[in-house]
Short mmCIF file of C-alpha atoms and ligand atoms in Angstrom, two decimals:
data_model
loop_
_atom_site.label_atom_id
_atom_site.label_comp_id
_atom_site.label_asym_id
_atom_site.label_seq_id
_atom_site.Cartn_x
_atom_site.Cartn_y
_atom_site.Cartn_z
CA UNK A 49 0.00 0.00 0.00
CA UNK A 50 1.35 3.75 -0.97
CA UNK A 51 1.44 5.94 1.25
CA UNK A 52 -1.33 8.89 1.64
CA UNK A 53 -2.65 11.25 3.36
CA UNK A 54 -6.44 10.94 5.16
CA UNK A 55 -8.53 13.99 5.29
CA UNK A 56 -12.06 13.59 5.03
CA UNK A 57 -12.93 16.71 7.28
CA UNK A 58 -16.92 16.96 6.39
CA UNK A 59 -19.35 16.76 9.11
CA UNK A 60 -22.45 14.32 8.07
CA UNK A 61 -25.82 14.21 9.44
CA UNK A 62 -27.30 11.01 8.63
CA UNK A 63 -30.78 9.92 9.03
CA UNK A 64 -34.55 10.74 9.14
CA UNK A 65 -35.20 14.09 10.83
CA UNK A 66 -32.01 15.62 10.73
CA UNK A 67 -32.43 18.84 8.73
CA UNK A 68 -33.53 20.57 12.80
CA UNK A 69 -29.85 21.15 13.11
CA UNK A 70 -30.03 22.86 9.50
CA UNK A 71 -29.95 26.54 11.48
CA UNK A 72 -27.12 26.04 13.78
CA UNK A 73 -25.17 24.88 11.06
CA UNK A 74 -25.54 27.95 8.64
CA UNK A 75 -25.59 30.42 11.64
CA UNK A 76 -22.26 29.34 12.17
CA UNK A 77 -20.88 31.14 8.68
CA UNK A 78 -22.93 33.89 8.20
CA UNK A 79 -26.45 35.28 8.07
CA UNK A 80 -26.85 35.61 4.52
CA UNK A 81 -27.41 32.03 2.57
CA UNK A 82 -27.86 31.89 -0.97
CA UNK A 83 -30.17 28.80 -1.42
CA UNK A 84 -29.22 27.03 -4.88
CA UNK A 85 -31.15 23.81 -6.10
CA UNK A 86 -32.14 22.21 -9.28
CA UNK A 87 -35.04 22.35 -11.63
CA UNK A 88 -37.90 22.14 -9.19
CA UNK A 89 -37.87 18.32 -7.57
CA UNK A 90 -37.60 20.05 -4.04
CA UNK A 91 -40.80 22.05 -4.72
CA UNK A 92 -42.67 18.98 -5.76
CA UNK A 93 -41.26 16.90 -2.78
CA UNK A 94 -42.24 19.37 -0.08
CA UNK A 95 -37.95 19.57 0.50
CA UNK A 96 -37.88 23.28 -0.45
CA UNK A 97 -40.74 24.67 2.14
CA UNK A 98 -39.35 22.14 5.30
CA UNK A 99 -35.58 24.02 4.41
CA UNK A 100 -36.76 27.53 4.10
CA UNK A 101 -38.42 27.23 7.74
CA UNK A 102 -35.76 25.65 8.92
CA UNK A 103 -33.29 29.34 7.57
CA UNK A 104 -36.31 31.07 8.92
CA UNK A 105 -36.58 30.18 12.15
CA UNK A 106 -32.90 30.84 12.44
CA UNK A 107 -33.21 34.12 11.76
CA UNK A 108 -31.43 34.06 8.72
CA UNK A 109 -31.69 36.11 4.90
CA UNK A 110 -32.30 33.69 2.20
CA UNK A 111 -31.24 34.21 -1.23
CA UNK A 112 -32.02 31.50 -4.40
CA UNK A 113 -30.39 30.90 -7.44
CA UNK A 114 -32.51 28.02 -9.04
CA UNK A 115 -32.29 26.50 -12.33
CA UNK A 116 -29.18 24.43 -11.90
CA UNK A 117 -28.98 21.73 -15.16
CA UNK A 118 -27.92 18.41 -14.80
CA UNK A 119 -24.80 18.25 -16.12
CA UNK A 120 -24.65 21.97 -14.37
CA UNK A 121 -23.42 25.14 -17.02
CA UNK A 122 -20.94 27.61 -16.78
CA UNK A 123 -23.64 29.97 -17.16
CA UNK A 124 -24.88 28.78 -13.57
CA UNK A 125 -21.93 28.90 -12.19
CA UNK A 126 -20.90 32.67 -13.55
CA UNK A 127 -24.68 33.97 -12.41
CA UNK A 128 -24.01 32.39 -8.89
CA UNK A 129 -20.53 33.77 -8.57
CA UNK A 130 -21.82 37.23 -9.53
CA UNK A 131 -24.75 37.00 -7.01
CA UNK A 132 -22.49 35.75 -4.08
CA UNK A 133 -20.80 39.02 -4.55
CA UNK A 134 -23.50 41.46 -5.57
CA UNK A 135 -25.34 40.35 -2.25
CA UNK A 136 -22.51 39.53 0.02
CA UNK A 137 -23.39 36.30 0.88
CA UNK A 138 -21.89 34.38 3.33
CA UNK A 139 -22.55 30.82 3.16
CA UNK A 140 -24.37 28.83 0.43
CA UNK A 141 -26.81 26.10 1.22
CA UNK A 142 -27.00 23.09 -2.10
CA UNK A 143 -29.97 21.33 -2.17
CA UNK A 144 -29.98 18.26 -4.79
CA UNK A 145 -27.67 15.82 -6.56
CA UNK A 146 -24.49 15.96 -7.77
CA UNK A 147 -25.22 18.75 -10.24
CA UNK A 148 -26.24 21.28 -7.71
CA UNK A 149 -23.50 20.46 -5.63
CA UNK A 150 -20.85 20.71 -7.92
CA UNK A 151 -22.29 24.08 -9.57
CA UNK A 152 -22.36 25.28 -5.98
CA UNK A 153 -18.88 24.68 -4.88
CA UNK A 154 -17.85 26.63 -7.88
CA UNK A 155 -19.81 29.46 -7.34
CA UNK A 156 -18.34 29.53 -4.04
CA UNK A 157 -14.76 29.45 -5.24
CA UNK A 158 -16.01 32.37 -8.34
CA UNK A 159 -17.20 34.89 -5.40
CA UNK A 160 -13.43 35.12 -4.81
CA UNK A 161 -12.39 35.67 -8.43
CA UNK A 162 -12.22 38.47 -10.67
CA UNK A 163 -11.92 36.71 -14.03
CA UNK A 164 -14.26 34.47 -15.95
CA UNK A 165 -14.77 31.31 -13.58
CA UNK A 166 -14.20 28.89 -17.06
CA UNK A 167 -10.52 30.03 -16.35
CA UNK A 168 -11.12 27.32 -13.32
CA UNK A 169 -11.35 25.05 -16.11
CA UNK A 170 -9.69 25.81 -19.42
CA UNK A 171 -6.76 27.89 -17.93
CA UNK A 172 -6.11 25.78 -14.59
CA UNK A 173 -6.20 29.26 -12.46
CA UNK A 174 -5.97 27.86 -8.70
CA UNK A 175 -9.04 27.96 -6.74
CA UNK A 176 -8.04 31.21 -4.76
CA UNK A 177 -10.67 30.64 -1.55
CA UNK A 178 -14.10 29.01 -1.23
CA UNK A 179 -17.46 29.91 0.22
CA UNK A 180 -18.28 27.59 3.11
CA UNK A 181 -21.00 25.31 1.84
CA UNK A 182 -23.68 22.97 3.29
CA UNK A 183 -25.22 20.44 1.38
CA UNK A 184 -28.91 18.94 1.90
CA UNK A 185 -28.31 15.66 -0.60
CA UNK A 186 -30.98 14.52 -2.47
CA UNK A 187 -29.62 12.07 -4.67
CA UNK A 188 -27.61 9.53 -4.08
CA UNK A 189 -24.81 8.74 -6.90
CA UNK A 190 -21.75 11.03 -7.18
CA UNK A 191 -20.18 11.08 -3.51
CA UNK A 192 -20.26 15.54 -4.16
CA UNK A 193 -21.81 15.76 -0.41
CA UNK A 194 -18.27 14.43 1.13
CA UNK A 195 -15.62 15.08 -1.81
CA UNK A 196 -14.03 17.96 -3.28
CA UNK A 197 -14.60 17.87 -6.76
CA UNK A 198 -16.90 19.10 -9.32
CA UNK A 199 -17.44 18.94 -12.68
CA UNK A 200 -18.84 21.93 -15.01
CA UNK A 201 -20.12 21.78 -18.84
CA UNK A 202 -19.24 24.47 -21.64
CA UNK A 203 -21.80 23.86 -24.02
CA UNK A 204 -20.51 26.63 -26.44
CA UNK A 205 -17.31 24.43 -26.76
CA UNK A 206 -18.34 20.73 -26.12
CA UNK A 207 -16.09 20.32 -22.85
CA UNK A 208 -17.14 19.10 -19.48
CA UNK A 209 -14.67 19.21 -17.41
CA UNK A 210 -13.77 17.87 -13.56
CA UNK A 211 -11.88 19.85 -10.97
CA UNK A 212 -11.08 19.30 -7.73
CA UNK A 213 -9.52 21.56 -4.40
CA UNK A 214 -9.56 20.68 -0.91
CA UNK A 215 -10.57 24.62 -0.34
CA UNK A 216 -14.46 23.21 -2.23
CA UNK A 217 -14.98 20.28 0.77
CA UNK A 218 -18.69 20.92 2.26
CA UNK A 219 -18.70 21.72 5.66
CA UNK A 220 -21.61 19.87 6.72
CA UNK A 221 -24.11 17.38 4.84
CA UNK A 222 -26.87 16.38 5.41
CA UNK A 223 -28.12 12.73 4.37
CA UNK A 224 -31.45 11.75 4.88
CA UNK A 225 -32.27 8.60 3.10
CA UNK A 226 -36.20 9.51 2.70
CA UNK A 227 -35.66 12.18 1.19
CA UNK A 228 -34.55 10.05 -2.11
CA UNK A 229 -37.75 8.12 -1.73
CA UNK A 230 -38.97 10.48 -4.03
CA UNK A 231 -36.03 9.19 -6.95
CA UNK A 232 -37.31 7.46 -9.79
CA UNK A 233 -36.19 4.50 -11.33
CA UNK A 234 -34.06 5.69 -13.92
CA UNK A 235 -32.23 8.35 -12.11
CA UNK A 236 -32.10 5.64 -9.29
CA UNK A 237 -30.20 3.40 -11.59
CA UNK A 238 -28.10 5.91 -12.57
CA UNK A 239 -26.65 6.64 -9.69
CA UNK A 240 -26.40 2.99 -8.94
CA UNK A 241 -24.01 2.80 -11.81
CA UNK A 242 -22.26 6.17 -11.06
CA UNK A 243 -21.81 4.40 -7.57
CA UNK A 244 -19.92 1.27 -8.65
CA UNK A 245 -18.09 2.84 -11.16
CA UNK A 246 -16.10 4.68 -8.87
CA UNK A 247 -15.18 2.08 -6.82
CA UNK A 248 -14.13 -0.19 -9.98
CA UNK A 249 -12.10 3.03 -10.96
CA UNK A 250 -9.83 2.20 -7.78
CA UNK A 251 -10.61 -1.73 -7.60
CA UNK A 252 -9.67 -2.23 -11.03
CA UNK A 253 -5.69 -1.59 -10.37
CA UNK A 254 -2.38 -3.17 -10.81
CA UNK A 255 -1.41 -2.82 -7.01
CA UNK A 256 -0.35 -5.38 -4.54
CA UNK A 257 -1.24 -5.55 -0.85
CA UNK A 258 -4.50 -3.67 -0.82
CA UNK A 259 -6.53 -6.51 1.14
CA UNK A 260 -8.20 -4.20 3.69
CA UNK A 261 -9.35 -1.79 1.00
CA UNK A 262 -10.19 -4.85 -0.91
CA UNK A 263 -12.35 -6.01 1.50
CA UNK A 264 -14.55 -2.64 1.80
CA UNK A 265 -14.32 -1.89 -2.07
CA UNK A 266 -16.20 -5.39 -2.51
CA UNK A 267 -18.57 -5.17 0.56
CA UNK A 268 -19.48 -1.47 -0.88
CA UNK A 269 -19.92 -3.34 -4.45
CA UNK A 270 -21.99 -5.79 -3.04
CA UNK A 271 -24.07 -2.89 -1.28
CA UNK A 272 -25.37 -1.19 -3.97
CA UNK A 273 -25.99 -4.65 -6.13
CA UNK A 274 -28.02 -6.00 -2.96
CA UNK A 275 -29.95 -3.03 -2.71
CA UNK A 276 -30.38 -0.44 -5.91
CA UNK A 277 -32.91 -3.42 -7.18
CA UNK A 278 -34.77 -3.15 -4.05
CA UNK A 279 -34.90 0.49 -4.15
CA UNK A 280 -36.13 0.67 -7.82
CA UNK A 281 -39.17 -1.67 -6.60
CA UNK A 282 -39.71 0.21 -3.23
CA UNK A 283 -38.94 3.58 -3.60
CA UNK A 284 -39.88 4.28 0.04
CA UNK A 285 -37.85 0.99 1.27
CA UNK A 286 -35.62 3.02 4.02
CA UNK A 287 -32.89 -0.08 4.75
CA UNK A 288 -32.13 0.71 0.80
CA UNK A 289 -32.02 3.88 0.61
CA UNK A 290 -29.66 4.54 3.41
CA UNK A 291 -27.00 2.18 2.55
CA UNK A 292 -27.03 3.17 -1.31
CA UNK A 293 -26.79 6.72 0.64
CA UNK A 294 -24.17 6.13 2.74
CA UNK A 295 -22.26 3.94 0.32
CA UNK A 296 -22.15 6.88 -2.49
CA UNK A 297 -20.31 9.11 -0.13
CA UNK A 298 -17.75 6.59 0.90
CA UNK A 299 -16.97 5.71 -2.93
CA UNK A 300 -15.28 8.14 -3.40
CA UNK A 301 -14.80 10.34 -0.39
CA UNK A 302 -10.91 9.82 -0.64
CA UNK A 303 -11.30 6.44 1.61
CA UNK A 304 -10.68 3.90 -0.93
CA UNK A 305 -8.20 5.71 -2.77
CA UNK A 306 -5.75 6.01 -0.13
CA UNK A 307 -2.92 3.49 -1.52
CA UNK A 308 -3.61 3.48 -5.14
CA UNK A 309 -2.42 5.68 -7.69
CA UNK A 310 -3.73 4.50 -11.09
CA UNK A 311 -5.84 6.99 -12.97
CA UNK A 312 -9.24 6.86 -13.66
CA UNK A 313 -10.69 5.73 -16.99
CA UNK A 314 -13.85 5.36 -17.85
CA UNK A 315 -15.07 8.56 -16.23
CA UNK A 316 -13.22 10.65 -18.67
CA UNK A 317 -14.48 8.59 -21.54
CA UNK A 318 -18.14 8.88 -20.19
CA UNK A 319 -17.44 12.65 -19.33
CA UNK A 320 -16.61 13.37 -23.29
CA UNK A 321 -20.30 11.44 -23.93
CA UNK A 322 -22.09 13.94 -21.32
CA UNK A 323 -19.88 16.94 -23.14
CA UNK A 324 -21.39 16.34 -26.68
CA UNK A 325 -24.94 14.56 -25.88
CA UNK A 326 -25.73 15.59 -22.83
CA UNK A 327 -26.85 12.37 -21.27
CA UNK A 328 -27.07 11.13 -17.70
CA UNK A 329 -23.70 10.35 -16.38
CA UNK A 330 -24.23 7.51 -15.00
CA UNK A 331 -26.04 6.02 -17.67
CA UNK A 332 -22.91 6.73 -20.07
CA UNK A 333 -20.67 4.59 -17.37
CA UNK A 334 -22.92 1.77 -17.68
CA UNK A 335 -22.53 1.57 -21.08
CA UNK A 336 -19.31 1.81 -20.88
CA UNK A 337 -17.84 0.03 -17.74
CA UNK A 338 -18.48 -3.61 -18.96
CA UNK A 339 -16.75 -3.01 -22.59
CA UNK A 340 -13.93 -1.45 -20.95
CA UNK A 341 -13.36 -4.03 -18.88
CA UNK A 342 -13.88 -6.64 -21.85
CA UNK A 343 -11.33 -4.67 -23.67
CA UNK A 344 -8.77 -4.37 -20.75
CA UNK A 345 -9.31 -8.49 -19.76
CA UNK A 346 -5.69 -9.99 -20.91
CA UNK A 347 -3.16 -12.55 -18.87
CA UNK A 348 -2.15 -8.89 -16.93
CA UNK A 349 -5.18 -8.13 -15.42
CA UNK A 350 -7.34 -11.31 -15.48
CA UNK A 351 -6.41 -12.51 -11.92
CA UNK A 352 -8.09 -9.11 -11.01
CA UNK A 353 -11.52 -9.84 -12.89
CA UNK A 354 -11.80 -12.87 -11.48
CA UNK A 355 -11.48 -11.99 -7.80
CA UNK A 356 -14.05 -9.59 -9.04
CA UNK A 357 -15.99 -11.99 -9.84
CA UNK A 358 -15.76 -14.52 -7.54
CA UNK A 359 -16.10 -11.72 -4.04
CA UNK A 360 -18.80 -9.79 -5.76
CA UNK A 361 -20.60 -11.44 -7.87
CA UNK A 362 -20.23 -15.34 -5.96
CA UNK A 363 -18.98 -16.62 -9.21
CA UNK A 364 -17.71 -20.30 -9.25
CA UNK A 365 -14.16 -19.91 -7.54
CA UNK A 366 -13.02 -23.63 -9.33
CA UNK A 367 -13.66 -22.12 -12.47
CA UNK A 368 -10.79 -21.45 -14.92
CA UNK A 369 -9.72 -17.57 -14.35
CA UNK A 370 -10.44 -16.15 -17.67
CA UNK A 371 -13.81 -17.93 -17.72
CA UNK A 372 -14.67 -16.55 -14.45
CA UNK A 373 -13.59 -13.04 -15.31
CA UNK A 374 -15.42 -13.36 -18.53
CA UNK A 375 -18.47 -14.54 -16.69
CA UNK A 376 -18.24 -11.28 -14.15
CA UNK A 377 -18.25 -8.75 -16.77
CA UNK A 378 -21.60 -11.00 -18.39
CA UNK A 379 -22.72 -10.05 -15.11
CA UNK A 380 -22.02 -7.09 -14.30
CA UNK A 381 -23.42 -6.28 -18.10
CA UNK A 382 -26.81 -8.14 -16.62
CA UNK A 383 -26.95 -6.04 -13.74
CA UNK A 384 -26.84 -3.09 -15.21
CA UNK A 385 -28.97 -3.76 -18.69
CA UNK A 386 -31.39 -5.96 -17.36
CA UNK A 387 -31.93 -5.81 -13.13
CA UNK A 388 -31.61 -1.90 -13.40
CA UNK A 389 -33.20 -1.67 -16.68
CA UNK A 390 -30.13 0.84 -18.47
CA UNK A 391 -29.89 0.93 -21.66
CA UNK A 392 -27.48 -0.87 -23.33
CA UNK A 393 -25.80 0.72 -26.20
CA UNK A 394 -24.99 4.08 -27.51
CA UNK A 395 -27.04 3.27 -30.54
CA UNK A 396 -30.15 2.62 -28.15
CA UNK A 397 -29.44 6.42 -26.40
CA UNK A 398 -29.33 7.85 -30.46
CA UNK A 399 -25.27 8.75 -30.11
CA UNK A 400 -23.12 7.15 -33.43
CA UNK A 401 -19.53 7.59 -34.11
CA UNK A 402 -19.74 11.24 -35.36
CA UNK A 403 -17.35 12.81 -32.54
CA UNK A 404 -15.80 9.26 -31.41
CA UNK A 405 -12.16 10.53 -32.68
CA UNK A 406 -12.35 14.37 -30.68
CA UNK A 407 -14.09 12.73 -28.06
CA UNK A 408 -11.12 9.80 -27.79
CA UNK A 409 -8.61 12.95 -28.21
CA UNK A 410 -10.29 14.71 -25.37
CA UNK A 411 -10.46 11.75 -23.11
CA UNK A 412 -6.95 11.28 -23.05
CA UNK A 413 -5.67 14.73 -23.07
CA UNK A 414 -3.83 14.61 -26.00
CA UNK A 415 -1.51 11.39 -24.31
CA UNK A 416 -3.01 8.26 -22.68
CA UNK A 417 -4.98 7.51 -19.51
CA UNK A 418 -2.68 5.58 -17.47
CA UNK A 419 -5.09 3.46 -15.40
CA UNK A 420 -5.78 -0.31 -15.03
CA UNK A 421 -4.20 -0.74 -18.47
CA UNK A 422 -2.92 2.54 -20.46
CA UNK A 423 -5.05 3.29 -22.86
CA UNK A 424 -3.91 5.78 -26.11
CA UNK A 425 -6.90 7.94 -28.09
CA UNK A 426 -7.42 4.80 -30.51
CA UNK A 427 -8.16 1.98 -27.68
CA UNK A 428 -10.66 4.62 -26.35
CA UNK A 429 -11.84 5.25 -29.77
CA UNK A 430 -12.20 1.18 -30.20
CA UNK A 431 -13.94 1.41 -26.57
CA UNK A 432 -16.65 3.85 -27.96
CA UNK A 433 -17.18 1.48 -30.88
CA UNK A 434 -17.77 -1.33 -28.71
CA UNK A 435 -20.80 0.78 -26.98
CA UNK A 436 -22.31 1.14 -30.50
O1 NZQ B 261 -33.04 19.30 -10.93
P1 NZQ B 261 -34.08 18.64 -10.10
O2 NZQ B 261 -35.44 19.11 -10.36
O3 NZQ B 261 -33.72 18.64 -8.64
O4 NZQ B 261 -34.13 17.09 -10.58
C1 NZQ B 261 -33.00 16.24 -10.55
C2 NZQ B 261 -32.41 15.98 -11.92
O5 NZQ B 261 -33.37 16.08 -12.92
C3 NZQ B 261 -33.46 14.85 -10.13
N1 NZQ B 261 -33.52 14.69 -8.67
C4 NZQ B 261 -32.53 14.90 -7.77
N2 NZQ B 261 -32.96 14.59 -6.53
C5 NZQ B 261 -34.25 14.20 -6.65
C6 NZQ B 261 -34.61 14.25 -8.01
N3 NZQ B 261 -35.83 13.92 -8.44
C7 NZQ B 261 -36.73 13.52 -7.52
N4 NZQ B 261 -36.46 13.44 -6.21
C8 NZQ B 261 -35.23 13.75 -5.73
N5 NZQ B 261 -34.97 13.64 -4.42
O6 NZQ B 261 -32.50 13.98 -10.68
C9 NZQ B 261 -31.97 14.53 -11.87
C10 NZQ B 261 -30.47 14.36 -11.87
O7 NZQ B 261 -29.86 15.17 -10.88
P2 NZQ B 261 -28.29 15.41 -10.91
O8 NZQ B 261 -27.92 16.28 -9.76
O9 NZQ B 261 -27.87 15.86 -12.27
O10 NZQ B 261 -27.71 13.92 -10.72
P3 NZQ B 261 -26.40 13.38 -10.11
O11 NZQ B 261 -26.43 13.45 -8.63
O12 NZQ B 261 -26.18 12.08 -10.71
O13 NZQ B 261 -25.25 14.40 -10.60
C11 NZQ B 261 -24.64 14.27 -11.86
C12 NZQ B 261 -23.52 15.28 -12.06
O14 NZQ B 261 -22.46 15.08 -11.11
C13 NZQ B 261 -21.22 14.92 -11.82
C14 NZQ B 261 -21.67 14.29 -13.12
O15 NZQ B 261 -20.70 14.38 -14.12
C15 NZQ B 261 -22.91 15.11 -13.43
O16 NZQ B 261 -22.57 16.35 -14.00
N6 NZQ B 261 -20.26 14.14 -11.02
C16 NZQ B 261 -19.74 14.70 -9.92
C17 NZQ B 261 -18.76 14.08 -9.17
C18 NZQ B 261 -18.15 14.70 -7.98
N7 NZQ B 261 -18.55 15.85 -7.54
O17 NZQ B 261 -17.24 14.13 -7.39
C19 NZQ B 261 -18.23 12.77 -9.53
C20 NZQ B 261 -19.08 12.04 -10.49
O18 NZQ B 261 -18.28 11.07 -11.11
C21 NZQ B 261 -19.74 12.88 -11.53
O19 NZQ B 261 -18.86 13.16 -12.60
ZN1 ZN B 262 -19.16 9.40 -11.52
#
């Protein structure tokens, strides 16, 4: 194991009936909150009325920026970043998935910039200070609520992009699982597949020694396979909902990747997909996942697919190792296509080979992703072609 360093500091309220210590929280940064949420699933839910008492009763000035896109804009970003400063706000309050979050922590980091906040982006200019920020999650897929990343599309030039600062870590979240009762089945799925996929991104590596990590990586694997099924059924099934809660934010809070040091790779091939179609990201990784890992499978990294295989999925352990790593991607492509109901192919999701070669280009950043094996702009071409 490499060695790393652990810093996770965001404080997490878990469970039903949590969102009474919403007050205390913001009062602690500030008395002006800008409130920023999605395209209206809080209204509908009854979320957004329960939150503004709660800033109410704490005496506090609410501001809103609403709106936020999946796959969240620039555009959001620049109109938060100019509001944060036109109304001297002092903490921000995210409401929603992964998209709010994300657009969120970059307004908070544009309030403290002069220039255009793509520069963030395009130009690498260092995050120069951060808004504090609480989260209320209501989504459970990318981990936002308890990492430090974000990722922002450019629509006028086809990139999304992913950045990430210690300076953009919430200070507080807030996880109630009931509040994702109100998820439906598709965007439940989603983040089911956005969940495993970035704990393959670390599983899937080269490295020696990594038993412990092993261990949690598959029980966290086996989490979200036990229970995004039962979730999809039961919407309002609570023992599902929290651990496919609680097992989002531990994906990729930084826990699993102490010790590792491969790259990631099929969330910059999926991110290129969301850049030039605009799908649901987690949709585009489970599309992907399964051919990359069909394309990767060779005498290097078959022992690897076949613990896979064998921990997660119970697959035969007497069974030859390339037929047993064969048989885990099978079903790991069953889970996804046919328990969760994805879709299955770029084709199905209307997306051909038009861009696969700028797209390929882009993924790689001009060199190749060196993760579980390297892969150059044509083997992520071939990868795309694979999806078709
Ligand atoms: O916008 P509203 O009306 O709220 O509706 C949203 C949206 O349409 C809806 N939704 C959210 N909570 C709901 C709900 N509907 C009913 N009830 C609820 N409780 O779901 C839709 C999708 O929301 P979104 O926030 O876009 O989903 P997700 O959480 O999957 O976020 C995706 C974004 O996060 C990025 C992705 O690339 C994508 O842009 N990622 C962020 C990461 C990070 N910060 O570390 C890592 C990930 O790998 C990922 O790249
Ligand atoms: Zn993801």
């Amino acid at each position: 194991m490499n060695g790393f360093t652990y810093d996770i500091p965001v404080k997490v309220y878990f469970g039903e009936n949590k969102l009474c210590h919403l007050g205390e929280e913001l009062r602690k940064y500030g008395k002006r909150v800008l409130l920023t949420y999605g395209g209206g699933s809080i209204k509908k839910s009854g979320l957004y009325d329960r939150i503004i008492e709660e800033i109410e009763k704490a005496g506090l000035t609410v501001f809103e920026l609403s709106g936020i896109e999946p796959n969240p804009r620039i555009d959001s970003v620049r109109e938060g970043g100019a509001l944060c400063k036109r109304e001297n706000i002092d903490v921000l309050l995210a409401v929603g998935g992964g998209s709010t979050i994300d657009c969120t922590k970059f307004i908070g980091a544009a309030a403290y910039y002069d220039g255009d906040p793509w520069d963030f982006f395009d130009k690498r200019v260092p995050v120069p200070n951060c808004l504090p920020i609480v989260t209320v999650l209501t989504l459970s897929a990318t981990g936002s609520e308890m990492d430090a990343g974000g990722v922002i599309s450019n629509l006028e030039t086809n990139d999304k992009i992913g950045r990430s600062d210690p300076l953009m870590l919430p200070k507080v979240s807030f996880l109630d699982p009931t509040i994702t009762y109100s998820v439906n089945p598709y965007q439940t799925a989603c983040g089911a597949a956005d969940i495993l996929s970035h704990i393959m991104e670390v599983y899937f590596n080269t490295e020696k020694n990594l038993y412990m990590l092993d261990c949690f990586m598959e029980g966290l694997m086996k989490t979200v396979i036990k229970y995004a099924p039962v979730a999809i059924k039961e919407p309002d099934n609570y023992e599902a909902r929290a651990n496919i809660m609680w097992a989002s934010s531990w994906a990729i809070n930084g826990f699993i990747k102490g010790g590792t040091s491969l790259a990631w790779s099929c969330h910059p091939m999926e991110h290129q997909l969301s850049a030039y179609y605009d799908i649901t990201h987690g949709l585009g990784l489970a599309i992907l996942t399964p051919r990359w890992l069909e394309y990767t499978l060779d005498e290097n990294t078959v022992s690897r697919l076949y613990q896979f295989g064998v921990n997660v999925f119970d697959i035969d352990k007497s069974l030859p190792p390339m037929e047993a790593a064969e048989k885990s991607i099978e079903m790991l492509s069953e889970f996804f296509f046919k328990t969760l109901g994805l879709q299955s192919t770029l084709t199905e999701i209307g997306i051909d080979d038009k861009y696969f070669e700028i797209m390929a280009k882009k993924a790689c950043g001009g060199d190749v992703i060196p993760g579980f094996k390297p892969l150059n702009q044509q083997d992520v071409e071939n990868i795309y072609k694979l999806c078709l």
